[in-house]
Amino acid sequence: MAKPRSRPQLRLDAAHVADDAAGLPEGHWSRLFFEHVYCSFDEAQFACLYEAGGRYPVSPSLLACLTILQYTHKVSDRVAVDNTVMRRDWRVALGRDSRWAGFDPSVLCNFRKRLIAHGMERELFEAVLDKLRELGLLSQRRRLRVDATHLVADVAVLSRADALSEALRIVVCDLHRLKPTLEHRPDFARLLQTYGEETWLGQSRGSAGELTQLAVDGLALLEICGGHPAKGKEVLAQMLRENFLFPEGAPPKPLEKDQRPDDRILTPHEPDVRAGKKGDHIWTGDKVHFVETADDDQPNFIVDVMSTDPHLNDTQVLEDLAQRARFTVSGAEQLLADGGYASAHNTRCAAEAGIGLICPARGSTSGRGGMFPTSRFRIDLERHIATCPAGNESTYWRPQQREITIRFRAATCAACPLRSQCTSGPRGRSLGISRDYEQLLLDRARAQTDEFKALYKKRAPIESTLSHLVRDCGLRRSRYRGGPKRALHAIFAATALNVRRLLHWLASDEAQHKTVSQVSSHLPQRLSATAWRLLTAIPRPIPDAAANPTPAATGFP
């Protein structure tokens, strides 16, 4: 199959016809999308994403731009392809003419698979960021902000009994496919009859006896499998370990709810899905962190996306986020975050990466019940000694990986007149402080200043960004199954929101002064002479009716 080494053939006649056609005024989103998004994708960069085989080749740049439109309008693969045929604004945005007949929607599905297979999940996102850099919209950015939201996986919520039953069914059916002669064995025939078809116990069932029987059947099935590579065998074995105790000489015992691990498998159909919890809200899927610019006088764009397990604490990912943010926006000096990301260790690591972390300091959890908090003790980090409010010095100092353990002698505490206000246990008072305790004190002092409070208010708008990702780009529930595709879904949503904001900015007063020649300097130099003539024939500036970056003015939903 011939693969282009430069730009593909561009159908500019559709964009030209739209200039004079009623219903698509100058400055319409489709014209802006074609000029600034579609024409910015380099076909040679995506040459490896052409589909192998005998199917008609569809340009990966076209598929990439169609995916962006699909997320900006929240439509399915089939509707997106139909829109390229039925809607003139979509054809103009993608450089197609009225003769365009579309393609099968499965091409989009295969395109996403190739993105993941080639490790190019972030290529669309990075291509849009490169366009923003060309337009100068990411230069001189000094401040960023970060926050996270949850992404719900496209899986059914199963009871423990139903999940185990499905795991048994998957293994039984695949083993029967591999070794049909096993059905003559009485033990396997019973398992095939019991679990060969879907059987649902429901949320109300699943007693201890039923769970025990599932565990017994699971062990028997694993023994029958032996060395056969049956599908789901490892998943079934792991689910049994996570849900049962196996005492020697006794039947399996189901674990209580609080005894099961938090990162256990919830469904055998997607073993990588985990449950997350924030307050009283519980979801099944991932947690997605977004980093965006935080300037008051410029449009703000998302510059990084990171998907993590839902049970992973925010403090554990901030160090990576700070390093990546500093690499993406080289001039960034501050990163605004909420208290979930706060720790003295993260403040120090962010400073080492060249960016200041602006977030509320963690409060002291000691001193409850009227006892002296840690702040009442004088900590000498150089001498490795802590002095209590009564003036007694500690006798035990043990540094660990992330904290330092300090203890006072039990006899000294027993004779202390302030004992009732310090400890109630038979042993002496003990303290646990961070290894970055000095930084923690500085963070707490800084959080009380008016300057910090005024600066921290600039973090709040990222909540609106998360809302736009959910409402306008369909972030909340994943369209696809599997961990890599869920991460791809989050990246697509962020890319679509960046494009929406770019198009609104291009239709604003700030962008009116850009003439076609100025805009053309950001377009690929390989366009034909006809393309330059058509584009330079477009009058500028944008009319007043389209000056404000609102959906009504730009025609963008």
mmCIF file of C-alpha atoms in Angstrom, residues 16 25 68 102 110 185 328 337 346 429 443 468 522 545:
data_model
loop_
_atom_site.group_PDB
_atom_site.id
_atom_site.type_symbol
_atom_site.label_atom_id
_atom_site.label_comp_id
_atom_site.label_asym_id
_atom_site.label_seq_id
_atom_site.Cartn_x
_atom_site.Cartn_y
_atom_site.Cartn_z
ATOM 1 C CA HIS A 16 -14.035 27.521 -0.834
ATOM 2 C CA PRO A 25 -20.668 32.721 7.583
ATOM 3 C CA ILE A 68 -11.882 15.279 17.765
ATOM 4 C CA GLY A 102 -17.835 8.312 4.031
ATOM 5 C CA ASN A 110 -9.453 0.006 14.212
ATOM 6 C CA ARG A 185 -15.471 -36.708 32.743
ATOM 7 C CA THR A 328 5.418 20.574 28.820
ATOM 8 C CA ALA A 337 -3.486 22.213 43.729
ATOM 9 C CA ASN A 346 5.650 17.025 47.389
ATOM 10 C CA ARG A 429 4.453 9.848 74.662
ATOM 11 C CA ASP A 443 3.941 25.562 54.383
ATOM 12 C CA HIS A 468 -16.905 21.140 30.725
ATOM 13 C CA HIS A 522 1.291 28.605 10.837
ATOM 14 C CA ALA A 545 -21.329 39.325 14.812
#
